């Protein structure tokens, strides 16, 4: 099981991990293995102070480890009502924690540490399991909403590109302006390493291939197709098409 010493988590962020090397490897590779324990690592400062060597509480189904700037809550996967498969969007990546949830979590940990000596261990274990549920469900909901928002905005950007492919002036700036977002935000929507200009070019080539392969468009000249796809000239279209496809537009149409 990983320790707090090998964790570097920024304040206000949560990292959810599967305990054990085999489980972690399976989770990262998309394997079906379910880990015995789930670890919630949160970067936060617990009020009231923490000893230099940290503080720890251990129970059969969960454990709490606290250092001055990091808290790790480990719980048995079988005790969670959130399935491991549902947690995949949170696994092994820093996830921002809402300020209200962060305050609830750090406050709960501070209260537990201060009163643990006077509390029933069985009840305290249930309390920590509930705290883990609260954090996981809240963070998961926020992350899924964020991803859904990204997907929706990405779809809007692609739709705008497709609708305006015939415009040679179509650019990243035009798309960003149409969606009322910054150019930087637009590039964040597409995090697969392909730039927006390159993506527009790819969409234009895809449209050109469809037109060239359509028997109903056989009478249309290469220059007309180039114009329909937003290329400034037939020569530019032919050079770009050959660079991407490996054949000239005429060769592609004939095949």
PDB file of C-alpha atoms in Angstrom:
ATOM      1  CA  UNK A   1       0.000   0.000   0.000  1.00  0.00           C
ATOM      2  CA  UNK A   2       1.296   3.453  -0.920  1.00  0.00           C
ATOM      3  CA  UNK A   3       2.190   5.875   1.816  1.00  0.00           C
ATOM      4  CA  UNK A   4       1.744   9.577   2.192  1.00  0.00           C
ATOM      5  CA  UNK A   5       5.462  10.029   1.746  1.00  0.00           C
ATOM      6  CA  UNK A   6       5.296   9.153  -1.962  1.00  0.00           C
ATOM      7  CA  UNK A   7       2.404  11.515  -2.669  1.00  0.00           C
ATOM      8  CA  UNK A   8       2.630  15.090  -3.902  1.00  0.00           C
ATOM      9  CA  UNK A   9      -0.848  16.601  -4.008  1.00  0.00           C
ATOM     10  CA  UNK A  10      -1.553  20.291  -4.432  1.00  0.00           C
ATOM     11  CA  UNK A  11      -3.893  21.938  -1.964  1.00  0.00           C
ATOM     12  CA  UNK A  12      -7.523  21.762  -3.026  1.00  0.00           C
ATOM     13  CA  UNK A  13      -7.023  18.664  -5.169  1.00  0.00           C
ATOM     14  CA  UNK A  14      -8.085  15.058  -4.730  1.00  0.00           C
ATOM     15  CA  UNK A  15      -6.382  11.983  -6.156  1.00  0.00           C
ATOM     16  CA  UNK A  16      -8.193   8.650  -6.011  1.00  0.00           C
ATOM     17  CA  UNK A  17      -6.009   5.548  -6.171  1.00  0.00           C
ATOM     18  CA  UNK A  18      -6.327   1.786  -6.074  1.00  0.00           C
ATOM     19  CA  UNK A  19      -4.112   0.235  -3.422  1.00  0.00           C
ATOM     20  CA  UNK A  20      -1.551  -2.377  -4.353  1.00  0.00           C
ATOM     21  CA  UNK A  21       0.690  -2.508  -7.433  1.00  0.00           C
ATOM     22  CA  UNK A  22      -1.390  -5.148  -9.231  1.00  0.00           C
ATOM     23  CA  UNK A  23      -4.645  -3.259  -8.720  1.00  0.00           C
ATOM     24  CA  UNK A  24      -3.085   0.027  -9.769  1.00  0.00           C
ATOM     25  CA  UNK A  25      -1.657  -1.526 -12.938  1.00  0.00           C
ATOM     26  CA  UNK A  26      -5.012  -3.091 -13.786  1.00  0.00           C
ATOM     27  CA  UNK A  27      -6.818   0.209 -13.228  1.00  0.00           C
ATOM     28  CA  UNK A  28      -4.411   2.156 -15.422  1.00  0.00           C
ATOM     29  CA  UNK A  29      -4.506  -0.424 -18.226  1.00  0.00           C
ATOM     30  CA  UNK A  30      -8.285  -0.713 -18.180  1.00  0.00           C
ATOM     31  CA  UNK A  31      -8.234  -4.142 -16.567  1.00  0.00           C
ATOM     32  CA  UNK A  32     -11.210  -5.576 -14.772  1.00  0.00           C
ATOM     33  CA  UNK A  33      -9.480  -6.353 -11.474  1.00  0.00           C
ATOM     34  CA  UNK A  34     -11.133  -4.658  -8.500  1.00  0.00           C
ATOM     35  CA  UNK A  35      -8.791  -3.486  -5.711  1.00  0.00           C
ATOM     36  CA  UNK A  36      -9.377  -4.326  -2.078  1.00  0.00           C
ATOM     37  CA  UNK A  37      -8.960  -0.716  -1.003  1.00  0.00           C
ATOM     38  CA  UNK A  38      -9.526   2.750  -2.441  1.00  0.00           C
ATOM     39  CA  UNK A  39      -7.361   5.641  -1.320  1.00  0.00           C
ATOM     40  CA  UNK A  40      -8.487   9.260  -1.278  1.00  0.00           C
ATOM     41  CA  UNK A  41      -5.503  11.599  -1.130  1.00  0.00           C
ATOM     42  CA  UNK A  42      -6.437  15.231  -0.507  1.00  0.00           C
ATOM     43  CA  UNK A  43      -4.110  18.198  -0.343  1.00  0.00           C
ATOM     44  CA  UNK A  44      -5.352  20.203   2.638  1.00  0.00           C
ATOM     45  CA  UNK A  45      -4.327  21.703   5.948  1.00  0.00           C
ATOM     46  CA  UNK A  46      -6.122  20.394   9.025  1.00  0.00           C
ATOM     47  CA  UNK A  47      -6.940  23.014  11.629  1.00  0.00           C
ATOM     48  CA  UNK A  48      -5.682  22.452  15.142  1.00  0.00           C
ATOM     49  CA  UNK A  49      -2.266  21.314  13.998  1.00  0.00           C
ATOM     50  CA  UNK A  50      -0.795  17.903  13.255  1.00  0.00           C
ATOM     51  CA  UNK A  51       2.328  16.389  14.831  1.00  0.00           C
ATOM     52  CA  UNK A  52       5.442  16.541  12.681  1.00  0.00           C
ATOM     53  CA  UNK A  53       5.380  12.787  12.166  1.00  0.00           C
ATOM     54  CA  UNK A  54       1.672  12.922  11.372  1.00  0.00           C
ATOM     55  CA  UNK A  55      -1.308  11.176  12.906  1.00  0.00           C
ATOM     56  CA  UNK A  56      -3.005   7.914  12.038  1.00  0.00           C
ATOM     57  CA  UNK A  57      -6.198   6.041  12.907  1.00  0.00           C
ATOM     58  CA  UNK A  58      -6.690   2.457  11.776  1.00  0.00           C
ATOM     59  CA  UNK A  59      -9.833   0.334  11.668  1.00  0.00           C
ATOM     60  CA  UNK A  60     -10.653  -2.982   9.971  1.00  0.00           C
ATOM     61  CA  UNK A  61     -12.363  -1.355   6.982  1.00  0.00           C
ATOM     62  CA  UNK A  62     -10.636   2.018   6.799  1.00  0.00           C
ATOM     63  CA  UNK A  63      -7.655   4.072   7.876  1.00  0.00           C
ATOM     64  CA  UNK A  64      -6.889   7.764   8.194  1.00  0.00           C
ATOM     65  CA  UNK A  65      -3.365   9.167   7.788  1.00  0.00           C
ATOM     66  CA  UNK A  66      -2.738  12.879   8.250  1.00  0.00           C
ATOM     67  CA  UNK A  67       0.333  15.015   7.614  1.00  0.00           C
ATOM     68  CA  UNK A  68       0.447  18.824   7.826  1.00  0.00           C
ATOM     69  CA  UNK A  69      -0.527  19.317   4.156  1.00  0.00           C
ATOM     70  CA  UNK A  70      -1.893  15.957   3.015  1.00  0.00           C
ATOM     71  CA  UNK A  71      -4.662  13.643   4.189  1.00  0.00           C
ATOM     72  CA  UNK A  72      -5.094  10.062   2.991  1.00  0.00           C
ATOM     73  CA  UNK A  73      -8.305   8.190   3.713  1.00  0.00           C
ATOM     74  CA  UNK A  74      -8.172   4.494   2.802  1.00  0.00           C
ATOM     75  CA  UNK A  75     -11.396   2.491   2.693  1.00  0.00           C
ATOM     76  CA  UNK A  76     -12.359  -1.047   1.757  1.00  0.00           C
ATOM     77  CA  UNK A  77     -13.773  -1.049  -1.772  1.00  0.00           C
ATOM     78  CA  UNK A  78     -16.443  -3.554  -0.778  1.00  0.00           C
ATOM     79  CA  UNK A  79     -17.841  -1.130   1.819  1.00  0.00           C
ATOM     80  CA  UNK A  80     -18.457   1.632  -0.720  1.00  0.00           C
ATOM     81  CA  UNK A  81     -21.777   2.005  -2.484  1.00  0.00           C
ATOM     82  CA  UNK A  82     -19.944   3.630  -5.398  1.00  0.00           C
ATOM     83  CA  UNK A  83     -18.597   0.864  -7.638  1.00  0.00           C
ATOM     84  CA  UNK A  84     -14.971   0.812  -8.726  1.00  0.00           C
ATOM     85  CA  UNK A  85     -16.050   1.038 -12.363  1.00  0.00           C
ATOM     86  CA  UNK A  86     -17.916   4.268 -11.616  1.00  0.00           C
ATOM     87  CA  UNK A  87     -14.790   5.771 -10.087  1.00  0.00           C
ATOM     88  CA  UNK A  88     -12.682   5.387 -13.247  1.00  0.00           C
ATOM     89  CA  UNK A  89     -13.040   9.107 -14.209  1.00  0.00           C
ATOM     90  CA  UNK A  90     -11.345  10.049 -10.921  1.00  0.00           C
ATOM     91  CA  UNK A  91      -8.569   7.480 -10.848  1.00  0.00           C
ATOM     92  CA  UNK A  92      -4.897   8.464 -10.668  1.00  0.00           C
ATOM     93  CA  UNK A  93      -5.279  12.110 -11.651  1.00  0.00           C
ATOM     94  CA  UNK A  94      -5.562  15.302  -9.584  1.00  0.00           C
ATOM     95  CA  UNK A  95      -9.198  16.391  -9.480  1.00  0.00           C
ATOM     96  CA  UNK A  96     -10.120  19.871  -8.219  1.00  0.00           C
ATOM     97  CA  UNK A  97     -12.209  19.827  -5.036  1.00  0.00           C
ATOM     98  CA  UNK A  98     -14.950  22.406  -4.596  1.00  0.00           C
ATOM     99  CA  UNK A  99     -14.186  24.883  -1.800  1.00  0.00           C
ATOM    100  CA  UNK A 100     -17.285  23.870   0.170  1.00  0.00           C
ATOM    101  CA  UNK A 101     -16.434  20.156  -0.036  1.00  0.00           C
ATOM    102  CA  UNK A 102     -12.823  20.914   0.849  1.00  0.00           C
ATOM    103  CA  UNK A 103     -13.963  22.796   3.963  1.00  0.00           C
ATOM    104  CA  UNK A 104     -16.290  19.969   5.027  1.00  0.00           C
ATOM    105  CA  UNK A 105     -13.578  17.358   4.560  1.00  0.00           C
ATOM    106  CA  UNK A 106     -10.784  19.216   6.365  1.00  0.00           C
ATOM    107  CA  UNK A 107     -13.153  20.179   9.182  1.00  0.00           C
ATOM    108  CA  UNK A 108     -14.372  16.601   9.608  1.00  0.00           C
ATOM    109  CA  UNK A 109     -10.802  15.292   9.745  1.00  0.00           C
ATOM    110  CA  UNK A 110      -9.861  17.924  12.347  1.00  0.00           C
ATOM    111  CA  UNK A 111     -12.846  16.972  14.522  1.00  0.00           C
ATOM    112  CA  UNK A 112     -12.077  13.263  14.229  1.00  0.00           C
ATOM    113  CA  UNK A 113      -8.459  13.760  15.284  1.00  0.00           C
ATOM    114  CA  UNK A 114      -9.447  15.960  18.208  1.00  0.00           C
ATOM    115  CA  UNK A 115     -12.146  13.636  19.561  1.00  0.00           C
ATOM    116  CA  UNK A 116     -10.992  10.168  18.483  1.00  0.00           C
ATOM    117  CA  UNK A 117      -9.948   9.218  22.018  1.00  0.00           C
ATOM    118  CA  UNK A 118     -13.524   9.691  23.245  1.00  0.00           C
ATOM    119  CA  UNK A 119     -15.404   8.139  20.322  1.00  0.00           C
ATOM    120  CA  UNK A 120     -16.562   4.562  19.749  1.00  0.00           C
ATOM    121  CA  UNK A 121     -14.171   2.959  17.224  1.00  0.00           C
ATOM    122  CA  UNK A 122     -16.952   1.127  15.368  1.00  0.00           C
ATOM    123  CA  UNK A 123     -19.010   4.290  15.013  1.00  0.00           C
ATOM    124  CA  UNK A 124     -15.937   6.292  14.015  1.00  0.00           C
ATOM    125  CA  UNK A 125     -15.154   3.759  11.295  1.00  0.00           C
ATOM    126  CA  UNK A 126     -18.668   4.211   9.889  1.00  0.00           C
ATOM    127  CA  UNK A 127     -18.220   7.983  10.069  1.00  0.00           C
ATOM    128  CA  UNK A 128     -15.009   7.834   8.002  1.00  0.00           C
ATOM    129  CA  UNK A 129     -16.639   5.516   5.458  1.00  0.00           C
ATOM    130  CA  UNK A 130     -19.468   8.026   5.130  1.00  0.00           C
ATOM    131  CA  UNK A 131     -16.959  10.839   4.706  1.00  0.00           C
ATOM    132  CA  UNK A 132     -15.261   8.896   1.904  1.00  0.00           C
ATOM    133  CA  UNK A 133     -18.649   8.364   0.224  1.00  0.00           C
ATOM    134  CA  UNK A 134     -19.408  12.074   0.460  1.00  0.00           C
ATOM    135  CA  UNK A 135     -16.094  13.104  -1.077  1.00  0.00           C
ATOM    136  CA  UNK A 136     -16.180  10.484  -3.837  1.00  0.00           C
ATOM    137  CA  UNK A 137     -19.761  11.125  -4.877  1.00  0.00           C
ATOM    138  CA  UNK A 138     -19.358  14.907  -4.816  1.00  0.00           C
ATOM    139  CA  UNK A 139     -16.061  14.871  -6.720  1.00  0.00           C
ATOM    140  CA  UNK A 140     -17.371  12.310  -9.207  1.00  0.00           C
ATOM    141  CA  UNK A 141     -20.482  14.357  -9.919  1.00  0.00           C
ATOM    142  CA  UNK A 142     -18.423  17.510 -10.453  1.00  0.00           C
ATOM    143  CA  UNK A 143     -15.933  15.706 -12.702  1.00  0.00           C
ATOM    144  CA  UNK A 144     -18.648  14.082 -14.822  1.00  0.00           C
ATOM    145  CA  UNK A 145     -20.373  17.451 -15.215  1.00  0.00           C
ATOM    146  CA  UNK A 146     -17.054  18.997 -16.250  1.00  0.00           C
ATOM    147  CA  UNK A 147     -16.395  16.235 -18.795  1.00  0.00           C
ATOM    148  CA  UNK A 148     -19.946  16.497 -20.131  1.00  0.00           C
ATOM    149  CA  UNK A 149     -19.445  20.252 -20.530  1.00  0.00           C
ATOM    150  CA  UNK A 150     -16.183  19.696 -22.416  1.00  0.00           C
ATOM    151  CA  UNK A 151     -17.837  17.154 -24.701  1.00  0.00           C
ATOM    152  CA  UNK A 152     -20.736  19.513 -25.445  1.00  0.00           C
ATOM    153  CA  UNK A 153     -18.441  22.453 -26.205  1.00  0.00           C
ATOM    154  CA  UNK A 154     -16.203  20.262 -28.369  1.00  0.00           C
ATOM    155  CA  UNK A 155     -19.267  19.128 -30.313  1.00  0.00           C
ATOM    156  CA  UNK A 156     -20.327  22.759 -30.807  1.00  0.00           C
ATOM    157  CA  UNK A 157     -16.858  23.643 -32.100  1.00  0.00           C
ATOM    158  CA  UNK A 158     -16.830  20.746 -34.566  1.00  0.00           C
ATOM    159  CA  UNK A 159     -20.319  21.581 -35.797  1.00  0.00           C
ATOM    160  CA  UNK A 160     -19.291  25.178 -36.425  1.00  0.00           C
ATOM    161  CA  UNK A 161     -16.187  24.028 -38.302  1.00  0.00           C
ATOM    162  CA  UNK A 162     -18.201  21.680 -40.519  1.00  0.00           C
ATOM    163  CA  UNK A 163     -20.820  24.327 -41.252  1.00  0.00           C
ATOM    164  CA  UNK A 164     -18.173  26.840 -42.350  1.00  0.00           C
ATOM    165  CA  UNK A 165     -15.619  24.624 -44.101  1.00  0.00           C
ATOM    166  CA  UNK A 166     -16.249  26.351 -47.429  1.00  0.00           C
ATOM    167  CA  UNK A 167     -15.044  29.661 -45.948  1.00  0.00           C
ATOM    168  CA  UNK A 168     -11.290  30.023 -46.600  1.00  0.00           C
ATOM    169  CA  UNK A 169     -11.107  32.448 -43.654  1.00  0.00           C
ATOM    170  CA  UNK A 170     -12.215  29.788 -41.152  1.00  0.00           C
ATOM    171  CA  UNK A 171      -9.659  29.745 -38.340  1.00  0.00           C
ATOM    172  CA  UNK A 172      -9.199  28.992 -34.660  1.00  0.00           C
ATOM    173  CA  UNK A 173      -9.904  32.644 -33.859  1.00  0.00           C
ATOM    174  CA  UNK A 174     -13.168  32.547 -35.813  1.00  0.00           C
ATOM    175  CA  UNK A 175     -14.309  29.374 -34.042  1.00  0.00           C
ATOM    176  CA  UNK A 176     -13.405  30.757 -30.609  1.00  0.00           C
ATOM    177  CA  UNK A 177     -15.221  34.007 -31.352  1.00  0.00           C
ATOM    178  CA  UNK A 178     -18.338  32.134 -32.517  1.00  0.00           C
ATOM    179  CA  UNK A 179     -18.408  30.059 -29.313  1.00  0.00           C
ATOM    180  CA  UNK A 180     -17.649  33.111 -27.103  1.00  0.00           C
ATOM    181  CA  UNK A 181     -14.560  31.460 -25.645  1.00  0.00           C
ATOM    182  CA  UNK A 182     -10.867  32.301 -25.699  1.00  0.00           C
ATOM    183  CA  UNK A 183      -8.483  30.761 -28.198  1.00  0.00           C
ATOM    184  CA  UNK A 184      -6.712  29.053 -25.299  1.00  0.00           C
ATOM    185  CA  UNK A 185      -9.996  27.552 -24.097  1.00  0.00           C
ATOM    186  CA  UNK A 186     -10.730  26.308 -27.609  1.00  0.00           C
ATOM    187  CA  UNK A 187      -7.437  24.451 -27.740  1.00  0.00           C
ATOM    188  CA  UNK A 188      -8.185  22.940 -24.326  1.00  0.00           C
ATOM    189  CA  UNK A 189     -11.323  21.355 -25.772  1.00  0.00           C
ATOM    190  CA  UNK A 190      -9.148  19.274 -28.071  1.00  0.00           C
ATOM    191  CA  UNK A 191      -6.488  17.657 -25.913  1.00  0.00           C
ATOM    192  CA  UNK A 192      -5.454  14.887 -28.335  1.00  0.00           C
ATOM    193  CA  UNK A 193      -2.399  16.752 -29.629  1.00  0.00           C
ATOM    194  CA  UNK A 194      -4.009  17.876 -32.895  1.00  0.00           C
ATOM    195  CA  UNK A 195      -4.187  21.633 -33.353  1.00  0.00           C
ATOM    196  CA  UNK A 196      -7.358  23.405 -34.398  1.00  0.00           C
ATOM    197  CA  UNK A 197      -5.955  24.460 -37.782  1.00  0.00           C
ATOM    198  CA  UNK A 198      -4.839  20.904 -38.442  1.00  0.00           C
ATOM    199  CA  UNK A 199      -8.284  19.643 -37.451  1.00  0.00           C
ATOM    200  CA  UNK A 200      -9.960  22.079 -39.856  1.00  0.00           C
ATOM    201  CA  UNK A 201      -7.663  20.873 -42.617  1.00  0.00           C
ATOM    202  CA  UNK A 202      -8.546  17.269 -41.801  1.00  0.00           C
ATOM    203  CA  UNK A 203     -12.275  18.034 -41.979  1.00  0.00           C
ATOM    204  CA  UNK A 204     -11.765  19.712 -45.337  1.00  0.00           C
ATOM    205  CA  UNK A 205      -9.890  16.728 -46.692  1.00  0.00           C
ATOM    206  CA  UNK A 206     -12.610  14.380 -45.410  1.00  0.00           C
ATOM    207  CA  UNK A 207     -15.266  16.436 -47.209  1.00  0.00           C
ATOM    208  CA  UNK A 208     -13.181  16.491 -50.381  1.00  0.00           C
ATOM    209  CA  UNK A 209     -12.761  12.710 -50.293  1.00  0.00           C
ATOM    210  CA  UNK A 210     -16.518  12.272 -49.918  1.00  0.00           C
ATOM    211  CA  UNK A 211     -17.203  14.591 -52.877  1.00  0.00           C
ATOM    212  CA  UNK A 212     -14.552  12.972 -55.052  1.00  0.00           C
ATOM    213  CA  UNK A 213     -15.881   9.488 -54.309  1.00  0.00           C
ATOM    214  CA  UNK A 214     -19.511  10.412 -55.022  1.00  0.00           C
ATOM    215  CA  UNK A 215     -20.551   9.311 -58.563  1.00  0.00           C
ATOM    216  CA  UNK A 216     -23.225  12.013 -58.550  1.00  0.00           C
ATOM    217  CA  UNK A 217     -20.449  14.633 -58.305  1.00  0.00           C
ATOM    218  CA  UNK A 218     -18.319  13.161 -61.102  1.00  0.00           C
ATOM    219  CA  UNK A 219     -19.022  16.098 -63.421  1.00  0.00           C
ATOM    220  CA  UNK A 220     -17.741  18.644 -60.964  1.00  0.00           C
ATOM    221  CA  UNK A 221     -14.248  19.935 -61.545  1.00  0.00           C
ATOM    222  CA  UNK A 222     -11.395  19.777 -59.061  1.00  0.00           C
ATOM    223  CA  UNK A 223     -11.510  23.558 -58.728  1.00  0.00           C
ATOM    224  CA  UNK A 224     -15.192  23.506 -57.730  1.00  0.00           C
ATOM    225  CA  UNK A 225     -14.567  20.860 -55.091  1.00  0.00           C
ATOM    226  CA  UNK A 226     -11.588  22.813 -53.792  1.00  0.00           C
ATOM    227  CA  UNK A 227     -13.818  25.878 -53.413  1.00  0.00           C
ATOM    228  CA  UNK A 228     -16.566  23.895 -51.658  1.00  0.00           C
ATOM    229  CA  UNK A 229     -14.002  22.655 -49.145  1.00  0.00           C
ATOM    230  CA  UNK A 230     -12.545  26.077 -48.364  1.00  0.00           C
ATOM    231  CA  UNK A 231      -9.223  25.892 -50.224  1.00  0.00           C
ATOM    232  CA  UNK A 232      -7.994  29.165 -51.718  1.00  0.00           C
ATOM    233  CA  UNK A 233      -7.073  27.554 -55.037  1.00  0.00           C
ATOM    234  CA  UNK A 234      -7.138  24.252 -56.902  1.00  0.00           C
ATOM    235  CA  UNK A 235      -3.340  24.129 -56.748  1.00  0.00           C
ATOM    236  CA  UNK A 236      -3.314  24.543 -52.970  1.00  0.00           C
ATOM    237  CA  UNK A 237      -6.041  21.923 -52.673  1.00  0.00           C
ATOM    238  CA  UNK A 238      -4.133  19.428 -54.826  1.00  0.00           C
ATOM    239  CA  UNK A 239      -0.891  19.911 -52.875  1.00  0.00           C
ATOM    240  CA  UNK A 240      -2.602  19.557 -49.509  1.00  0.00           C
ATOM    241  CA  UNK A 241      -4.706  16.574 -50.604  1.00  0.00           C
ATOM    242  CA  UNK A 242      -1.675  14.720 -51.940  1.00  0.00           C
ATOM    243  CA  UNK A 243       0.298  15.493 -48.783  1.00  0.00           C
ATOM    244  CA  UNK A 244      -2.439  14.030 -46.562  1.00  0.00           C
ATOM    245  CA  UNK A 245      -3.889  11.235 -48.710  1.00  0.00           C
ATOM    246  CA  UNK A 246      -0.858  10.237 -50.765  1.00  0.00           C
ATOM    247  CA  UNK A 247      -2.627  10.744 -54.116  1.00  0.00           C
ATOM    248  CA  UNK A 248      -3.767  13.735 -56.128  1.00  0.00           C
ATOM    249  CA  UNK A 249      -7.507  14.473 -56.121  1.00  0.00           C
ATOM    250  CA  UNK A 250      -7.768  13.170 -59.700  1.00  0.00           C
ATOM    251  CA  UNK A 251      -5.963   9.940 -58.814  1.00  0.00           C
ATOM    252  CA  UNK A 252      -8.209   9.453 -55.788  1.00  0.00           C
ATOM    253  CA  UNK A 253     -11.356  10.045 -57.895  1.00  0.00           C
ATOM    254  CA  UNK A 254     -10.228   7.588 -60.590  1.00  0.00           C
ATOM    255  CA  UNK A 255      -9.556   4.856 -58.049  1.00  0.00           C
TER     256      UNK A 255
END
